[in-house]
Short mmCIF file of C-alpha atoms in Angstrom, two decimals:
data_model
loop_
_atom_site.label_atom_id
_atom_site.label_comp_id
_atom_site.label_asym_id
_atom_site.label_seq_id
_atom_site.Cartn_x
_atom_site.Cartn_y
_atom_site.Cartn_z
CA UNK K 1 -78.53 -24.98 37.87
CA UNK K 2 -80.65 -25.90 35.15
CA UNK K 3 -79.11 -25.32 31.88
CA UNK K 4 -80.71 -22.56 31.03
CA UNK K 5 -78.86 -19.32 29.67
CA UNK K 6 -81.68 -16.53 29.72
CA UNK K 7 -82.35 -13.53 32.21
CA UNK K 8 -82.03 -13.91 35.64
CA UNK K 9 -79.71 -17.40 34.91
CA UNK K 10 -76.57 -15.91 33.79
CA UNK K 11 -74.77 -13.73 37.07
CA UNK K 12 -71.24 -13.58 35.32
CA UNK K 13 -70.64 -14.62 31.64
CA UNK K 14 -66.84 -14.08 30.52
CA UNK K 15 -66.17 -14.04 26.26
CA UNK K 16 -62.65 -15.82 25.43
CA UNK K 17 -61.06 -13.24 22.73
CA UNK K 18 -61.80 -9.80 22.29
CA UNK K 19 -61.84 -9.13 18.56
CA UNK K 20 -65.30 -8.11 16.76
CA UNK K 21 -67.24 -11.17 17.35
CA UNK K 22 -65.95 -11.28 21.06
CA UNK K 23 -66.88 -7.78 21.51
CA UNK K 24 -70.60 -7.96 20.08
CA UNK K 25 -71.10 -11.15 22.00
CA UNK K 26 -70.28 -8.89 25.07
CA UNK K 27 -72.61 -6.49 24.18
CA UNK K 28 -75.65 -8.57 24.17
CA UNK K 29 -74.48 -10.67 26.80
CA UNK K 30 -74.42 -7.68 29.18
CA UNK K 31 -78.50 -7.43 28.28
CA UNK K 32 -78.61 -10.71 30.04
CA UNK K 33 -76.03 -11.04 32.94
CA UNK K 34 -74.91 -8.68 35.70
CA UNK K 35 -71.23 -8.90 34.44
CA UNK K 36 -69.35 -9.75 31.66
CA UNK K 37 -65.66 -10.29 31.22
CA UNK K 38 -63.91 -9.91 28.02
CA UNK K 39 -60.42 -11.74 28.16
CA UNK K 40 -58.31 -10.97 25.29
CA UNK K 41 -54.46 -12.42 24.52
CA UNK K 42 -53.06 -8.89 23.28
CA UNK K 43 -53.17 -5.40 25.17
CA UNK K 44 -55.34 -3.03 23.15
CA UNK K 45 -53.91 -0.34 21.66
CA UNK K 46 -54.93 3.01 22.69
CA UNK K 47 -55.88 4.15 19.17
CA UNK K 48 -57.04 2.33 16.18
CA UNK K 49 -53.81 0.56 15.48
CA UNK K 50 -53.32 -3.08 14.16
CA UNK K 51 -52.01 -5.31 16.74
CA UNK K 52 -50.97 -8.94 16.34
CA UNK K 53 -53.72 -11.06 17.27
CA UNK K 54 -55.82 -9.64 14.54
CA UNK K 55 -52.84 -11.00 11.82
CA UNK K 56 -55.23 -10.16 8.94
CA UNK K 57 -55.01 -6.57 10.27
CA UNK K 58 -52.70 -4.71 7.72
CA UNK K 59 -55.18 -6.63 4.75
CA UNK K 60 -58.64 -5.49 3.01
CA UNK K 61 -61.48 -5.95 5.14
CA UNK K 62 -64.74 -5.12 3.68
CA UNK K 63 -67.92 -4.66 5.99
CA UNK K 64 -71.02 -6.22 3.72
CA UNK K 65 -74.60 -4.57 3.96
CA UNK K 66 -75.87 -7.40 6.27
CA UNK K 67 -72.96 -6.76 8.52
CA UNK K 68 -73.66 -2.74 8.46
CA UNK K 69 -77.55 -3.55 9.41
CA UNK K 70 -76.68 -5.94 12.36
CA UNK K 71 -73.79 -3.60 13.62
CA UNK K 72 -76.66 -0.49 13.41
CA UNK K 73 -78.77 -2.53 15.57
CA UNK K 74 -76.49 -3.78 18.09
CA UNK K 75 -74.77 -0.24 18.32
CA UNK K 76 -77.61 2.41 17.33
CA UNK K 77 -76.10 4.93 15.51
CA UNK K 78 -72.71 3.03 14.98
CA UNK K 79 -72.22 3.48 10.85
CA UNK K 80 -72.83 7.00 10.64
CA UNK K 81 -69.87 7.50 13.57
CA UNK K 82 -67.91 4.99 10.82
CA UNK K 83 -68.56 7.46 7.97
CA UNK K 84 -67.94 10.16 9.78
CA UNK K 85 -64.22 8.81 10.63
CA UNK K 86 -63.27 8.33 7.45
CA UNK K 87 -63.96 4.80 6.08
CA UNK K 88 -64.98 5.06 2.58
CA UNK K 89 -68.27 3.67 1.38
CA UNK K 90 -68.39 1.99 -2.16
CA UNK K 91 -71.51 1.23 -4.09
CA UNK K 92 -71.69 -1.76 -6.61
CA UNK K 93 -71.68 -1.98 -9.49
CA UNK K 94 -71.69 1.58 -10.11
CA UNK K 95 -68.10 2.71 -8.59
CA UNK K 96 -65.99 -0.27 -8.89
CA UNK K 97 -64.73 -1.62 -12.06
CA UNK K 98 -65.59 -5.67 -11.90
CA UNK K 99 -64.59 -8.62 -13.92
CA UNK K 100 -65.51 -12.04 -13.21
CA UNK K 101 -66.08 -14.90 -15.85
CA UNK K 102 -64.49 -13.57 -18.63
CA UNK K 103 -66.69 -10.62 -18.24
CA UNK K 104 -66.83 -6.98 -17.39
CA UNK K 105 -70.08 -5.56 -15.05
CA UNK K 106 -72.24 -2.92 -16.60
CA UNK K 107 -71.73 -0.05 -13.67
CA UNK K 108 -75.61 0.34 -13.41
CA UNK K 109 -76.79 2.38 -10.12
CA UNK K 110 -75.41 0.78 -7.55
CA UNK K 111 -77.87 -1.66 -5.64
CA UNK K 112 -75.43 -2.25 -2.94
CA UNK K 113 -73.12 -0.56 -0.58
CA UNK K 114 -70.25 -1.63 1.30
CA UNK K 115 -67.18 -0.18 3.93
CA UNK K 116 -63.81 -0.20 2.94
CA UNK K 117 -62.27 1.31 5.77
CA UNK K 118 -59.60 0.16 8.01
CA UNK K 119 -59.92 -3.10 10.17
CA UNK K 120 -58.47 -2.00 13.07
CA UNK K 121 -60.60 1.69 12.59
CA UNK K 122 -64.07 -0.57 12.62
CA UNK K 123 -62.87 -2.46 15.93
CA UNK K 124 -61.62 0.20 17.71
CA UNK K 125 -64.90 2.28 17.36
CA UNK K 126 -66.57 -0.83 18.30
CA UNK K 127 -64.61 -1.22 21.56
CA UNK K 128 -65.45 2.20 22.16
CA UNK K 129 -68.85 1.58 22.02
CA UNK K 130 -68.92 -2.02 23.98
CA UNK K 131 -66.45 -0.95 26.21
CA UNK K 132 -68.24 2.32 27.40
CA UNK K 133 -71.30 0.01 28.99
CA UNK K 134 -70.17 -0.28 32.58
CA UNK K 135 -70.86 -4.02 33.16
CA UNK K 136 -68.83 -5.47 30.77
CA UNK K 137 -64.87 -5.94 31.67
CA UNK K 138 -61.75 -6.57 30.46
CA UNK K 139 -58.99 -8.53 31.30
CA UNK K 140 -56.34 -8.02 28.37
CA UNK K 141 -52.60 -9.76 28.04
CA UNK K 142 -54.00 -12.87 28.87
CA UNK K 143 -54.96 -16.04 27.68
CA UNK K 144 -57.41 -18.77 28.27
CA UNK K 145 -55.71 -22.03 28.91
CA UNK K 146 -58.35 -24.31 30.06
CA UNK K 147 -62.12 -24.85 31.22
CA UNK K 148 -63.10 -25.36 34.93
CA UNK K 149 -65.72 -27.30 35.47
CA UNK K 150 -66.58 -30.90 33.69
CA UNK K 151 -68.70 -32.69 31.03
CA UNK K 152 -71.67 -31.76 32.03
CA UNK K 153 -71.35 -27.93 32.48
CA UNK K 154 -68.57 -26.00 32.32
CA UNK K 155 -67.76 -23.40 35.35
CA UNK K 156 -65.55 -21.07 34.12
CA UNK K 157 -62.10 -20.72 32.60
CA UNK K 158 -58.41 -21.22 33.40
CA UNK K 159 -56.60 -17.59 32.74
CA UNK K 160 -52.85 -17.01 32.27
CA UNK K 161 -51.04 -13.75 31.92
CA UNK K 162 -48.62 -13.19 29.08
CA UNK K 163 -45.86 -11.14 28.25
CA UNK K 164 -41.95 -10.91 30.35
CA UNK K 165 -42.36 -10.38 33.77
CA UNK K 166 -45.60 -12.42 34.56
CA UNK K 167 -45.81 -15.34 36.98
CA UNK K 168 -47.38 -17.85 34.20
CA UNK K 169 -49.55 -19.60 36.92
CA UNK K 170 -53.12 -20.56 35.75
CA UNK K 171 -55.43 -18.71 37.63
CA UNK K 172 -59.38 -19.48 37.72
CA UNK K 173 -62.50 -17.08 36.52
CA UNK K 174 -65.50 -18.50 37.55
CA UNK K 175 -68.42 -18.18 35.29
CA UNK K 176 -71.78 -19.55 35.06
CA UNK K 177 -71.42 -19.25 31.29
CA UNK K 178 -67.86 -19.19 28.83
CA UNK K 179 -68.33 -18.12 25.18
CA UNK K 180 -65.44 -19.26 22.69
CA UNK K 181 -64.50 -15.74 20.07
CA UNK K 182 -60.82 -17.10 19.54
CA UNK K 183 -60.62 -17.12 16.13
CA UNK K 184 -59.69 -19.87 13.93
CA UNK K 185 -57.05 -20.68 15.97
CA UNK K 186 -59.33 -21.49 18.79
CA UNK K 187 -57.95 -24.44 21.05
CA UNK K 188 -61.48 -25.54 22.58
CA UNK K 189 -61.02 -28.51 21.10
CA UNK K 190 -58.03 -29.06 23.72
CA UNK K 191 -60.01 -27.34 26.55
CA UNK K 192 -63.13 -29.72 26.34
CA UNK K 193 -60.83 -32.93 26.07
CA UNK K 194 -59.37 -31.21 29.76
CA UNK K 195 -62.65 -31.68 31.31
CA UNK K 196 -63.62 -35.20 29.92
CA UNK K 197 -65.99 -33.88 27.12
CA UNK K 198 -65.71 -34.04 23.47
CA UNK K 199 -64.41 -31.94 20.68
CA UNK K 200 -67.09 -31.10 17.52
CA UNK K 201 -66.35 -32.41 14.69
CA UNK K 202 -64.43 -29.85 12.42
CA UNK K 203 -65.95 -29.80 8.33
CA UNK K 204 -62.77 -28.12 6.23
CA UNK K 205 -62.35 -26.50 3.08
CA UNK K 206 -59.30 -25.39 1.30
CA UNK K 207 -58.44 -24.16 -1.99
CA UNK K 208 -54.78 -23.60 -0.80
CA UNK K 209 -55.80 -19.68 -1.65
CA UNK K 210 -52.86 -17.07 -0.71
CA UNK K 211 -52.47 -13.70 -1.02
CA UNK K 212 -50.43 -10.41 -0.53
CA UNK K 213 -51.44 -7.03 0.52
CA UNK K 214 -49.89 -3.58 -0.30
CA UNK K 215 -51.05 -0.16 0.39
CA UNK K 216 -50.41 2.70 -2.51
CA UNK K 217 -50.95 6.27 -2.36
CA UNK K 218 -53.58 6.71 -5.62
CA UNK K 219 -52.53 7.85 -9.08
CA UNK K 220 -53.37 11.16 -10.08
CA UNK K 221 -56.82 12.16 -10.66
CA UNK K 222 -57.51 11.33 -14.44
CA UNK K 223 -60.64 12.51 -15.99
CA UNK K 224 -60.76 8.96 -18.12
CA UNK K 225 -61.56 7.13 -14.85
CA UNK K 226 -63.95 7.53 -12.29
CA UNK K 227 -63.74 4.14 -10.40
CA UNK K 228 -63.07 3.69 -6.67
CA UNK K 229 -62.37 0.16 -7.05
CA UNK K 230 -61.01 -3.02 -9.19
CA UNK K 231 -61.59 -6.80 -8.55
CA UNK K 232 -61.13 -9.26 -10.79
CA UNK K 233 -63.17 -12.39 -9.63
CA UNK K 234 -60.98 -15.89 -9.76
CA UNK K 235 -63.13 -18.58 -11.38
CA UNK K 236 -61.98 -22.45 -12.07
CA UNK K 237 -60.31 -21.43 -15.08
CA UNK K 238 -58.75 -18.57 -13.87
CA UNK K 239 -57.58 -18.84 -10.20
CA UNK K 240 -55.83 -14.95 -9.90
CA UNK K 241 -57.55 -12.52 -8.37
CA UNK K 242 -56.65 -8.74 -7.92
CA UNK K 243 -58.53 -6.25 -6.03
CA UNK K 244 -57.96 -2.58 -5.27
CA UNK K 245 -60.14 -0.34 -2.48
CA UNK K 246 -60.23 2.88 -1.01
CA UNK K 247 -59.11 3.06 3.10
CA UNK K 248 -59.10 6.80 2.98
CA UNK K 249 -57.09 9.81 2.46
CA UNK K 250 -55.94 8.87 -0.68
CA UNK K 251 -54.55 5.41 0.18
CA UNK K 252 -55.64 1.76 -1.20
CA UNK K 253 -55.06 -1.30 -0.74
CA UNK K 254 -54.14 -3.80 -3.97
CA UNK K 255 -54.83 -7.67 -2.74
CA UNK K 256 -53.26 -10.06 -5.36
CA UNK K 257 -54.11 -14.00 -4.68
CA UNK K 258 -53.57 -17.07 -6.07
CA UNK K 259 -53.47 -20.82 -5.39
CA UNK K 260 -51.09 -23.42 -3.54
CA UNK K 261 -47.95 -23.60 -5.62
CA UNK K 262 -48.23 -20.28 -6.89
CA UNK K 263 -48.66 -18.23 -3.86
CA UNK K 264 -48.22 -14.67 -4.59
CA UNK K 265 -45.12 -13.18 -3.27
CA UNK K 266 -43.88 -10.56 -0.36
CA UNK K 267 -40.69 -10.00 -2.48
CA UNK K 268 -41.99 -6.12 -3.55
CA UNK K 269 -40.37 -6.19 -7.17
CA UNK K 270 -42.36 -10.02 -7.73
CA UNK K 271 -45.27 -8.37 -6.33
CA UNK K 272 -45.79 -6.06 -9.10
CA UNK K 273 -44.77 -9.12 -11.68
CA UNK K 274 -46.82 -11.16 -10.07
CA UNK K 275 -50.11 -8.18 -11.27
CA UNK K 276 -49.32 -9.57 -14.60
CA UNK K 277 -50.82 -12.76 -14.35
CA UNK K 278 -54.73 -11.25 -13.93
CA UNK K 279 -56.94 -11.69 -16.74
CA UNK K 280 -56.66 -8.01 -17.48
CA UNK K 281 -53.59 -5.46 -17.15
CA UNK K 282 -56.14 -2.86 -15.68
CA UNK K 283 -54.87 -3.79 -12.07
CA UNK K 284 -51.24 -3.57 -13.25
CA UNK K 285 -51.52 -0.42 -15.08
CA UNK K 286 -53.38 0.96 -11.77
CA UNK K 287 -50.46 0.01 -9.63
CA UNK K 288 -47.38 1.27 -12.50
CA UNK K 289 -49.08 4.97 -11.74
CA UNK K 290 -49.64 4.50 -7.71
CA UNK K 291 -47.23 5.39 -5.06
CA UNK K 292 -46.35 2.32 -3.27
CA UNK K 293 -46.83 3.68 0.93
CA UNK K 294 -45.87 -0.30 2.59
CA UNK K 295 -44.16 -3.63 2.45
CA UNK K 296 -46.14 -6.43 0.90
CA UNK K 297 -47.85 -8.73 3.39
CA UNK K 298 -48.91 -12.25 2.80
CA UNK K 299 -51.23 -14.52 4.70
CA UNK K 300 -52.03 -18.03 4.10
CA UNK K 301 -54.86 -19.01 6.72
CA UNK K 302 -57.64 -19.32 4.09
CA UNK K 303 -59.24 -22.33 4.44
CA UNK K 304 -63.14 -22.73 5.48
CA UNK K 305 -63.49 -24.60 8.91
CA UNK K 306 -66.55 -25.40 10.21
CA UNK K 307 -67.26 -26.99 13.96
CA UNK K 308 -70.14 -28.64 13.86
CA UNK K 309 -71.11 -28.18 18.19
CA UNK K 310 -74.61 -28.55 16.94
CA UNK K 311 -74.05 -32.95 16.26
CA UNK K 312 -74.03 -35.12 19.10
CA UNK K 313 -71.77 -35.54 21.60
CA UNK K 314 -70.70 -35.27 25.01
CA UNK K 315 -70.45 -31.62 25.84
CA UNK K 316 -70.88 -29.30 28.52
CA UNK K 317 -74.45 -26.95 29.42
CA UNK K 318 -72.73 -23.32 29.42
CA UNK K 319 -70.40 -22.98 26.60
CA UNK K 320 -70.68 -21.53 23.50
CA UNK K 321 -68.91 -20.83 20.56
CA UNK K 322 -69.10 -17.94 18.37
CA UNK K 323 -67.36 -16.28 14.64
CA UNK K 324 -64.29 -17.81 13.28
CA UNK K 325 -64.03 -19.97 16.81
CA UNK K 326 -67.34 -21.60 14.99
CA UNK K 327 -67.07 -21.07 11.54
CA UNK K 328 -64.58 -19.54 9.50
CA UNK K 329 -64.54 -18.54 5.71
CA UNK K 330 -61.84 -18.19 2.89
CA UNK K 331 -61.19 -14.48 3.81
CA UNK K 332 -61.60 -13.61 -0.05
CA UNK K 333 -65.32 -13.20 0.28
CA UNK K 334 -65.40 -10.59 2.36
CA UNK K 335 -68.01 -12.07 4.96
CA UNK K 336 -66.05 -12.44 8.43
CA UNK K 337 -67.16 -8.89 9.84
CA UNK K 338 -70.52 -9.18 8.67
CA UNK K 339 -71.29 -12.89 10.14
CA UNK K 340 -70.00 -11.65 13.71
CA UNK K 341 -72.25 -9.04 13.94
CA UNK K 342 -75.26 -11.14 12.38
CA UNK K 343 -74.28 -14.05 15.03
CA UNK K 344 -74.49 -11.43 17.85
CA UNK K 345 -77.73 -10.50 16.51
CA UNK K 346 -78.77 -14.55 16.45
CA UNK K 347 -77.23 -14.52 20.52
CA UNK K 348 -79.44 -11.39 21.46
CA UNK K 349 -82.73 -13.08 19.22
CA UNK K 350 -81.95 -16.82 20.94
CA UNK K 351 -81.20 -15.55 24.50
CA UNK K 352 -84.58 -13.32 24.61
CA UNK K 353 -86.59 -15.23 23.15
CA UNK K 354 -90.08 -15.77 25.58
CA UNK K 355 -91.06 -18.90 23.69
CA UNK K 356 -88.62 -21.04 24.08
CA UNK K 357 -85.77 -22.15 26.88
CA UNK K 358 -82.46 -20.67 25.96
CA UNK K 359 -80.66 -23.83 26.65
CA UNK K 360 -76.72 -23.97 25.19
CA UNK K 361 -78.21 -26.75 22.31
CA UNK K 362 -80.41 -24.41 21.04
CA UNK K 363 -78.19 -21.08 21.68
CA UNK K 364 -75.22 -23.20 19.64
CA UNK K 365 -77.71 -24.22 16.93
CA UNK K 366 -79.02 -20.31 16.30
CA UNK K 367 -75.18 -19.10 16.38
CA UNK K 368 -74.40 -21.76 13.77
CA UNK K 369 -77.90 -20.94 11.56
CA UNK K 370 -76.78 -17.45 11.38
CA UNK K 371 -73.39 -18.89 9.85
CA UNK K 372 -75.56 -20.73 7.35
CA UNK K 373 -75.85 -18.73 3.92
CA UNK K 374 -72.29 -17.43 4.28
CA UNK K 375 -70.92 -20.47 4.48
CA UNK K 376 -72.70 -22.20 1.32
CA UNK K 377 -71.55 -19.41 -0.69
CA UNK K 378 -67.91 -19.83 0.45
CA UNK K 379 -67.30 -23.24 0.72
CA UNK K 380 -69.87 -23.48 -2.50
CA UNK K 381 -67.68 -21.32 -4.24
CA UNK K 382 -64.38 -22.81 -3.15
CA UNK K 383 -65.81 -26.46 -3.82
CA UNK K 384 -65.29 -25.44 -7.77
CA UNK K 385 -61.47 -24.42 -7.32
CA UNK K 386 -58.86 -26.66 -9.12
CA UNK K 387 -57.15 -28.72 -6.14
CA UNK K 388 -59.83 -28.30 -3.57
CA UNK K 389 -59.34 -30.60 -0.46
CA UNK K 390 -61.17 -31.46 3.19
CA UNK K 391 -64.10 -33.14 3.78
CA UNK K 392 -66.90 -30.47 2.54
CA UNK K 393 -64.94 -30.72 -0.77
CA UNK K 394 -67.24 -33.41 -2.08
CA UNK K 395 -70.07 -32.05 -3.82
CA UNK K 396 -73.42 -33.31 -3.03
CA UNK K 397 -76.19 -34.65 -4.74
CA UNK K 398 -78.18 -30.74 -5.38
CA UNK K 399 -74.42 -28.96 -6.32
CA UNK K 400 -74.75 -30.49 -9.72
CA UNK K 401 -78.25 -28.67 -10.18
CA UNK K 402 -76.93 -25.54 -8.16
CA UNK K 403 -73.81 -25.24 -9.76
CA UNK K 404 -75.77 -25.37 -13.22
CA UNK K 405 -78.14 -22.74 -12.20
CA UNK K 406 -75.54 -20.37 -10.17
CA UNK K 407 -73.87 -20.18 -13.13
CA UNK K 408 -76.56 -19.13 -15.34
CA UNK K 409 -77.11 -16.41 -12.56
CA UNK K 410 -73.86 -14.91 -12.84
CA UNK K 411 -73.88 -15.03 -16.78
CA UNK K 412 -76.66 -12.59 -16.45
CA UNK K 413 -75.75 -10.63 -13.07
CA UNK K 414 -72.99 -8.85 -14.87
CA UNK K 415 -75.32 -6.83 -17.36
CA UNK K 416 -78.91 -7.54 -16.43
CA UNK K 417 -79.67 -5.63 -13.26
CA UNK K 418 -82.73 -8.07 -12.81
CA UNK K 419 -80.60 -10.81 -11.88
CA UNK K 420 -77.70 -8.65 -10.66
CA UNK K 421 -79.81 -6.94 -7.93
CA UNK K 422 -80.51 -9.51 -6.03
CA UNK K 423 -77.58 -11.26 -6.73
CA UNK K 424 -75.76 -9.08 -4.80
CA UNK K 425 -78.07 -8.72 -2.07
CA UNK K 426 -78.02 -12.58 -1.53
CA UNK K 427 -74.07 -12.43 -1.81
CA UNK K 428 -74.19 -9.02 0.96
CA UNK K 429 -76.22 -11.10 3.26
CA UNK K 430 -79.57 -8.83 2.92
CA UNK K 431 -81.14 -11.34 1.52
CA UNK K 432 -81.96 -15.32 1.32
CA UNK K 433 -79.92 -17.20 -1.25
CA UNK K 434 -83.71 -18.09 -2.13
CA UNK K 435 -84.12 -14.75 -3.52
CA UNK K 436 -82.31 -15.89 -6.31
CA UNK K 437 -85.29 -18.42 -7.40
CA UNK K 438 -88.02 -15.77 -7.01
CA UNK K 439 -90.55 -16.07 -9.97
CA UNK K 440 -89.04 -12.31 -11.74
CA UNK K 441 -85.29 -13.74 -11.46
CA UNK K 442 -86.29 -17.79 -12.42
CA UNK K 443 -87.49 -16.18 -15.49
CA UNK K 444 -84.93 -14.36 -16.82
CA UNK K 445 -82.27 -16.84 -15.88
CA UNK K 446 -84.07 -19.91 -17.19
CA UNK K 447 -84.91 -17.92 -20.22
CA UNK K 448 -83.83 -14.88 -20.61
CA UNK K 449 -80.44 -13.90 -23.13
CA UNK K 450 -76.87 -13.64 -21.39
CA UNK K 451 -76.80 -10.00 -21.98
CA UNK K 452 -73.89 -7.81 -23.71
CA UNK K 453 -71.23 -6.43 -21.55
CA UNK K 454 -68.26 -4.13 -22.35
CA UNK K 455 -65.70 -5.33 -23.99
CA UNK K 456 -62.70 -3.37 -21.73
CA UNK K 457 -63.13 -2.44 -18.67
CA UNK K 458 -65.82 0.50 -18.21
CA UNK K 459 -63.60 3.11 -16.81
CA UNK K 460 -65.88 5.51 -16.50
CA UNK K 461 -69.69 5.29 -15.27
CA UNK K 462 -71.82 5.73 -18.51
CA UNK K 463 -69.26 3.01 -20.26
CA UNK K 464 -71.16 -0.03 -21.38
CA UNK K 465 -74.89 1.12 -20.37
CA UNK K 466 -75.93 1.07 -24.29
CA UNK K 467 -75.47 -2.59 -24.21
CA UNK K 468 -78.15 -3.12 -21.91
#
């Protein structure tokens, strides 16, 4: 079979891991082959519940407006039924309350929107959805152990059932193509070293970022304040970060992070001490007049991993890999969601396009492009942070030049809504990071004053506007 993965070449594709990016990879998939098998390690709970192979589950998960425009076209329809459940929709920088270096964001009209909702609300609508389409499957409690096939094309996939009770054997799913959504913790490298091919190369990132989650019940409605939403922005010289969002009903979730060797803690008394070491008490203040509603939960996973299938090497026609499996980011930025619904979006563009073969080379190269801009903000970001180690840590030749200019940009972002507008379309995925050098924004960055900003934080809307 030539290697090929278009129309008419694809009979049964199965998707290893059935989180978001597994899911939307299923759903254009089944536009191409007659049947498509999602197998997924956990059993799915009936409602929107967390469950533990999402282990980021019980922490803030934001849904960017690139990820809201890809989801819309991949599920028609699909963010109004998200409203309409419950999830909150912020606008910035008009509803949230922002500080990030050393100052605070005029709350202009907001130019962007994003979902604060639950994560496992968002994927359980989205299995819905996916799930209703009668030619795709699902095969859940079990996990992918191994390829079938060999260096040259993979098969299918070795399957094993998990849980008490189960028999354990490997068991074979033949497949004429095998998509990798496993997450971070994807073990493809081991599965390709099974059938005699070779592993990518793997580009890393980490700041040694933690951080702890804890859901409140909200203070008291207080006509001084009108925000939905805090963050304080860690910078070089100032590596905490708070953040506090809406889920709904009332609740929110406070994220506190910090660096290796000062990990924030689980312990729920340090929690709260822990508030005190933001820039600002405005966070801690928030959190003295909230109702705490959970535990604290921590997670560590936050370093930026790239695998780079797109360099040479000897590996197999039919196998693909796609979101964190491919590239994952420091979870901080908020750009997971979005990237797996933009890579489905780069599958569906890739696999129909009537130009050009849809061989797995070029497949892999178009799910990595759409990985692209997300990752140079992330790992460009990170590659700034005190004690910053892997091999994408080194800065290149342009970061000098970038670094000098990006910062100019944000000097002006937070009170110029010339520079801040696109700013934040460029860091919502709406729009090129190019958009940033347009002739209007060059201008005033290059030349233009870094504008006034509030001196405290603007609690209310109209705060701060007379400096502009």
């Amino acid at each position: 079979m030539a290697d090929e993965l278009g129309p008419r070449r694809t009979r049964h594709a199965v998707v290893v891991g059935g989180s978001l990016a597994g899911l939307l990879a299923a759903r254009v998939l089944s536009e191409h082959a007659e049947r498509v098998t999602v197998v997924e390690r956990d059993r799915y709970p009936v409602e929107a519940d967390a469950r533990p192979g999402v282990p980021q589950g019980r922490h803030l998960h934001v849904l960017i407006e690139g990820g809201q425009r890809a989801l819309d076209e991949l599920l028609p329809g699909f963010m109004s039924e998200l409203h309409a459940l419950g999830a909150p929709k912020v606008g910035v920088p008009e509803d949230m309350v922002q500080w990030q270096n050393g100052q605070w964001f005029v709350r202009t009209p907001a130019t962007a929107h994003f979902f604060t909702g639950p994560r496992d609300q968002l994927e359980w609508l989205v299995r819905q959805r996916v799930f209703a389409d009668p030619r795709i499957e699902r095969v859940e409690g079990t996990e992918a152990v191994g390829l079938i096939g060999d260096s040259a094309r993979v098969r299918g996939v070795l399957l094993r059932e998990r849980g008490a009770g189960t028999s354990k054997e490997p068991y074979p799913l033949e497949a004429d193509l095998v998509v990798d959504a496993s997450g971070r913790s994807t073990r493809a490298a081991d599965w390709l070293a099974g059938i005699g091919a070779e592993a990518p190369h793997e580009e890393t990132l980490d700041t040694g970022l933690a951080y702890a989650t804890r859901m409140y019940r909200s203070p008291a409605e207080d006509p001084s304040v009108d925000a939905r939403g805090y963050y304080l922005v860690p910078n070089p010289s100032h590596v905490y970060s708070g953040v506090v969002l809406p889920l709904g009903d009332g609740r929110h979730l406070v994220t506190l992070s910090g660096l290796r060797g000062d990990e924030p803690p689980t312990d729920e008394k340090l929690f709260e001490e822990y508030a005190r070491k933001l820039p600002h008490p405005v966070i801690s203040e928030w959190m003295a007049k909230a109702e705490p509603m959970s535990p604290v939960y921590g997670f560590r996973k936050t370093a930026n991993i790239r695998r780079r299938y797109d360099r040479p090497g000897r590996r197999p026609a039919g196998f693909l890999a796609t979101g964190d499996a491919l590239c994952s980011f420091n979870p901080i930025y908020g750009q997971g969601m979005a990237v797996a619904a933009l890579s489905a979006l780069a599958l569906r563009k890739a696999l129909g396009d009537p130009k050009r073969a849809a061989t797995t080379r070029r497949v892999q190269r178009a799910l990595l492009d759409a990985s692209q801009q997300a990752w140079d903000i992330s790992a460009g970001a990170d590659k700034k942070m005190p004690g910053a180690v892997g091999d994408a840590a080194r800065p290149g030749a342009a970061d000098r030049f970038k670094g000098w200019y990006l910062r100019r940009v944000q000097e002006r972002a937070a009170g110029n809504p010339a520079v801040g507008a696109p700013f934040r379309a460029a860091l919502t995925l709406t729009a090129p990071l190019t958009a940033l050098f347009a002739p209007a924004v060059l201008r005033e960055v290059l030349f233009g004053p870094v504008p006034r900003t509030p001196a405290e934080p603007p609690l209310l809307r109209g705060e701060g506007r007379d400096a502009l």
